[in-house]
Amino acid sequence: MANEIKKLHLVYFSPSGSTEKIVKTVASEIKGLEIETHDLLTSASREKKYTFGKNDLVIFGCMTAGKLFTLSDEIFECLEADGTPFIGVATFGNTYYGIALTEMLKRAENSGFKVAALGAFVARHSIDPAFAAERPDAKDVEIMKDFARRAYKKILSGDLTLHTLPKTNWSAWEMGNKVIAYREEHPDEAYALPPSYKTKEMSDACIKCGTCAKHCPVNAINIAKKTFDLDKCIGCWACINRCPVHAIKSTSKEMADIMKSITGSAQKRLEPELFL
Ligand SMILES: Cc1cc2nc3c(=O)[nH]c(=O)nc-3n(C[C@H](O)[C@H](O)[C@H](O)COP(=O)(O)O)c2cc1C
Ligand code: SF4
Ligand code: SF4
């Protein structure tokens, strides 16, 4: 039986902004619907409940780190659906998305969605912009739009079954594969970076505009004192990437070493992967 969709909801967790752009690019191919956006970056936004019905369509996007990023439990707890069609988007920095789509499928179904389409898309790496610097590019955008057209057509026809299930996405990076194997064995373990990977400093270039604190998902920044609460910080890189004067820098040697070790394997261009 054909489906009637009345409203399109864009729901995303996008610390550095790429996921938001990709969700909006996918949405741009779905014409003629009223659109409501739900940006779940701030803690205040995640204190609310968002409910969706059968005539809504949700496009959901989340950044990944071999699995859905920190706070994805909290994010899905805010979402209550009643057989609502769901198009899911995972973004990754040309290294791997690991179990992120499998995890998204499970969580979306648990929240009452009917997952009709899933896609993993490459975006500029938020830790090191030299990785996938120009992504998404024109080729990616064409794939996103085609994905949106196919997913919407399928949903309108009343077909809300995911005919191809997502698989674990392995990496060309040897150490990355150890991380992915661990994630596969512990699918319910939340992603968390140790404090030594999150150390950063705020320089005197700071103009106290408030942007970093406003976008910090866990209120970990004290601008007056130029300090970061590393127990709260989830290492999302929003503050570093959103500061208009680049006053915040990572000081973690461990993170710099990891990025160096990926450099070789991350040269190969990875393509988006779609499951419908
Ligand atoms: C802490 C952290 C870990 C990440 N881990 C991975 C990873 O394992 N594989 C990968 O391809 N990209 C990884 N990325 C890159 C992001 O997934 C990618 O840049 C994403 O598109 C960022 O989305 P945003 O701009 O919406 O924040 C990581 C980024 C951060 C900040
Ligand atoms: S975003 Fe940058 S300039 Fe603005 S308050 Fe934060 S550190 Fe200072
Ligand atoms: S302090 Fe940590 S959690 Fe807050 S924006 Fe910066 S990296 Fe993200």
XYZ file of C-alpha atoms and ligand atoms in Angstrom:
323
model
C 0.000 0.000 0.000
C 1.316 3.452 -0.936
C 2.590 5.698 1.857
C 1.551 9.311 2.374
C 4.355 11.514 3.741
C 3.379 14.941 5.036
C 6.468 16.212 6.826
C 10.220 15.762 6.554
C 12.311 15.872 9.754
C 16.079 16.345 9.645
C 17.693 15.015 12.823
C 21.450 15.205 13.213
C 24.441 15.177 15.541
C 27.137 17.079 13.700
C 29.922 18.580 15.837
C 31.910 20.079 12.957
C 29.062 20.589 10.484
C 29.729 18.007 7.716
C 26.973 15.634 8.800
C 24.459 18.495 8.858
C 25.449 19.474 5.289
C 25.172 15.886 4.056
C 21.747 15.375 5.673
C 20.570 18.626 4.033
C 21.962 17.576 0.643
C 20.073 14.269 0.839
C 16.936 16.174 1.917
C 17.232 18.606 -1.004
C 16.143 15.852 -3.397
C 12.893 15.259 -1.499
C 10.680 18.027 -2.789
C 7.416 19.573 -1.716
C 7.339 18.622 1.980
C 7.289 20.863 5.027
C 10.711 20.531 6.739
C 11.556 20.638 10.448
C 15.162 20.424 11.662
C 16.255 18.960 15.000
C 19.912 19.698 15.707
C 20.863 17.440 18.643
C 24.306 18.881 19.339
C 23.558 20.769 22.559
C 22.658 19.085 25.838
C 19.495 21.250 26.052
C 18.287 19.861 22.706
C 18.689 16.320 24.050
C 16.545 17.015 27.121
C 13.439 17.155 24.905
C 11.461 14.270 23.382
C 10.870 14.183 19.633
C 7.911 12.114 18.490
C 7.199 11.063 14.923
C 4.209 9.386 13.285
C 3.544 7.258 10.210
C 3.159 10.273 7.907
C 6.508 11.746 8.921
C 9.806 10.930 7.262
C 13.038 11.217 9.256
C 16.479 11.687 7.736
C 18.918 11.010 10.560
C 22.660 11.732 10.470
C 25.464 11.047 12.936
C 29.236 11.327 12.764
C 31.104 8.105 13.405
C 34.332 6.750 14.839
C 34.104 3.111 13.760
C 30.696 3.172 15.464
C 28.124 5.863 16.177
C 29.750 8.698 18.074
C 29.489 9.258 21.841
C 25.988 10.345 22.970
C 24.228 8.172 20.381
C 22.447 6.326 23.248
C 21.202 9.619 24.605
C 20.247 10.790 21.103
C 18.127 7.730 20.304
C 16.503 7.943 23.743
C 15.083 11.355 22.678
C 13.466 9.891 19.564
C 10.088 8.131 19.675
C 8.649 6.828 16.445
C 5.528 4.906 15.496
C 6.435 3.030 12.321
C 8.021 6.219 10.918
C 10.085 5.767 7.719
C 13.784 6.380 8.397
C 16.689 7.244 6.106
C 19.992 6.984 8.014
C 23.266 8.676 7.153
C 26.623 7.897 8.789
C 29.573 10.171 8.025
C 33.215 9.137 8.231
C 36.580 10.641 7.391
C 37.697 8.275 4.577
C 39.122 5.720 7.021
C 36.257 3.396 8.045
C 32.783 3.488 9.513
C 33.096 0.038 11.149
C 29.825 -1.078 12.753
C 28.122 2.353 12.643
C 25.349 1.443 10.186
C 24.571 -1.885 11.845
C 24.325 -0.027 15.128
C 22.150 2.716 13.613
C 19.758 0.110 12.194
C 19.354 -1.593 15.582
C 18.876 1.630 17.516
C 16.464 3.152 15.015
C 14.323 -0.002 15.069
C 14.361 0.007 18.874
C 13.060 3.589 18.794
C 10.130 2.525 16.598
C 11.398 3.537 13.140
C 11.081 1.554 9.910
C 14.553 1.780 8.395
C 14.128 2.043 4.616
C 17.609 3.196 3.567
C 21.090 3.612 5.048
C 24.125 5.344 3.589
C 27.711 5.935 4.716
C 29.258 9.069 3.216
C 32.807 10.376 3.332
C 33.362 13.833 4.797
C 36.410 15.905 5.606
C 38.093 14.347 8.646
C 37.284 16.625 11.559
C 40.547 15.865 13.397
C 42.811 16.458 10.415
C 41.277 18.417 7.533
C 44.037 17.123 5.229
C 42.157 13.784 5.231
C 39.387 13.819 2.649
C 39.877 17.580 2.432
C 37.537 18.135 -0.522
C 34.853 15.631 0.500
C 32.009 15.549 -0.066
C 32.720 16.570 -3.671
C 30.520 16.760 -6.790
C 30.641 12.982 -7.296
C 29.539 12.406 -3.680
C 26.699 14.913 -4.051
C 25.372 13.077 -7.131
C 25.440 9.789 -5.178
C 23.650 11.449 -2.214
C 20.910 12.787 -4.473
C 20.459 9.472 -6.251
C 20.307 7.773 -2.828
C 17.598 10.230 -1.726
C 15.514 9.747 -4.897
C 15.683 5.952 -4.653
C 14.928 5.930 -0.922
C 11.972 8.309 -1.238
C 10.495 6.435 -4.204
C 10.726 3.218 -2.219
C 9.108 4.792 0.850
C 6.248 6.320 -1.182
C 5.553 2.915 -2.734
C 4.994 1.568 0.800
C 8.166 -0.528 0.850
C 9.799 0.096 4.245
C 11.991 -3.006 4.257
C 15.761 -2.758 4.148
C 16.508 -5.377 1.478
C 20.308 -5.144 1.819
C 21.624 -5.188 5.373
C 24.717 -3.109 6.216
C 27.949 -4.945 6.926
C 30.945 -4.033 9.027
C 33.179 -1.699 7.037
C 36.818 -2.786 7.355
C 39.831 -0.553 6.913
C 43.045 -0.453 4.894
C 44.652 0.618 8.161
C 45.934 -2.393 10.094
C 45.507 -0.887 13.554
C 42.056 0.388 12.569
C 40.968 -3.201 11.917
C 41.909 -4.163 15.491
C 39.695 -1.339 16.730
C 36.833 -2.464 14.466
C 37.187 -6.096 15.598
C 36.933 -4.903 19.199
C 33.842 -2.838 18.341
C 32.234 -5.884 16.698
C 32.833 -7.967 19.825
C 31.480 -5.237 22.111
C 28.675 -3.655 20.051
C 26.903 -2.132 23.061
C 29.966 -0.462 24.539
C 29.776 3.316 24.148
C 32.545 5.038 22.189
C 34.810 6.988 24.537
C 38.227 8.592 24.135
C 40.629 8.539 27.108
C 41.377 12.036 28.547
C 44.942 12.026 27.151
C 43.473 12.033 23.599
C 41.373 15.103 24.350
C 43.884 17.588 25.794
C 43.679 21.005 24.197
C 44.475 24.622 24.853
C 42.854 27.958 24.142
C 45.294 30.660 23.051
C 45.268 34.421 23.681
C 43.858 34.839 20.167
C 40.438 34.072 21.749
C 38.011 36.972 21.248
C 35.502 35.512 23.747
C 32.764 35.173 21.116
C 31.193 32.186 22.906
C 30.901 29.975 19.782
C 32.875 27.053 21.227
C 30.894 26.890 24.475
C 27.581 27.291 22.629
C 28.377 24.289 20.397
C 30.019 22.054 23.018
C 27.654 19.051 23.326
C 28.491 18.544 27.012
C 29.194 22.063 28.372
C 32.857 21.286 29.032
C 34.348 24.711 28.184
C 35.106 27.595 30.530
C 35.997 30.534 28.276
C 36.895 32.945 31.108
C 39.421 30.478 32.536
C 40.394 29.062 29.091
C 39.896 25.527 30.441
C 38.300 22.290 29.223
C 36.787 19.710 31.567
C 38.376 16.578 30.067
C 36.188 14.225 32.116
C 33.124 15.710 30.435
C 34.684 16.338 26.991
C 33.769 13.708 24.384
C 36.524 14.739 21.949
C 34.123 15.749 19.190
C 36.351 18.523 17.752
C 33.416 20.981 17.499
C 35.206 23.687 19.504
C 38.414 23.355 17.480
C 36.661 23.437 14.091
C 34.077 26.089 14.907
C 36.323 28.718 16.552
C 36.358 31.644 14.066
C 39.927 32.650 14.992
C 41.388 29.119 15.399
C 42.251 29.784 19.034
C 41.712 26.165 20.149
C 44.260 23.467 19.310
C 44.596 19.825 20.274
C 47.723 19.207 22.361
C 47.379 15.417 22.448
C 50.486 13.613 21.266
C 48.590 10.300 21.272
C 45.981 11.673 18.871
C 48.634 13.242 16.630
C 50.474 9.870 16.512
C 47.276 8.033 15.561
C 46.562 10.465 12.746
C 50.152 10.060 11.497
C 49.793 6.278 11.485
C 46.615 6.450 9.350
C 48.084 8.816 6.753
C 49.316 6.177 4.264
C 46.176 4.028 4.204
C 43.837 7.025 4.153
C 45.175 8.217 0.778
C 42.945 5.815 -1.145
C 39.624 7.404 -2.007
C 36.724 5.541 -0.387
C 33.266 5.792 -1.951
C 29.871 6.139 -0.262
C 28.146 2.842 0.549
C 24.376 2.509 0.217
C 21.904 -0.048 1.595
C 18.260 0.014 0.513
C 37.273 11.611 17.804
C 37.026 11.351 16.362
C 37.141 10.066 15.879
C 36.956 9.799 14.528
N 37.103 8.516 14.087
C 36.974 8.247 12.766
C 37.169 6.917 12.287
O 37.379 5.998 13.065
N 37.095 6.708 10.956
C 36.845 7.717 10.058
O 36.799 7.463 8.855
N 36.606 8.969 10.493
C 36.675 9.265 11.818
N 36.470 10.554 12.270
C 36.108 11.590 11.289
C 34.616 11.914 11.323
O 33.846 10.738 11.312
C 34.236 12.760 10.116
O 35.101 13.834 9.956
C 32.777 13.221 10.283
O 32.276 13.496 9.051
C 32.641 14.443 11.168
O 31.302 14.878 11.137
P 30.904 16.360 11.582
O 31.624 17.320 10.659
O 29.430 16.386 11.362
O 31.317 16.508 12.991
C 36.625 10.853 13.620
C 36.501 12.157 14.114
C 36.676 12.407 15.473
C 36.528 13.811 15.984
S 35.147 30.110 19.722
Fe 37.299 30.741 19.771
S 37.234 32.952 19.952
Fe 35.189 32.223 20.455
S 35.209 32.006 22.699
Fe 35.790 30.027 21.856
S 38.037 30.045 21.771
Fe 37.354 32.159 22.039
S 35.327 20.582 24.721
Fe 35.289 18.491 23.984
S 33.113 17.950 23.833
Fe 33.252 20.195 23.995
S 33.259 20.890 21.862
Fe 35.400 20.680 22.482
S 35.958 18.590 21.839
Fe 33.705 18.695 21.820
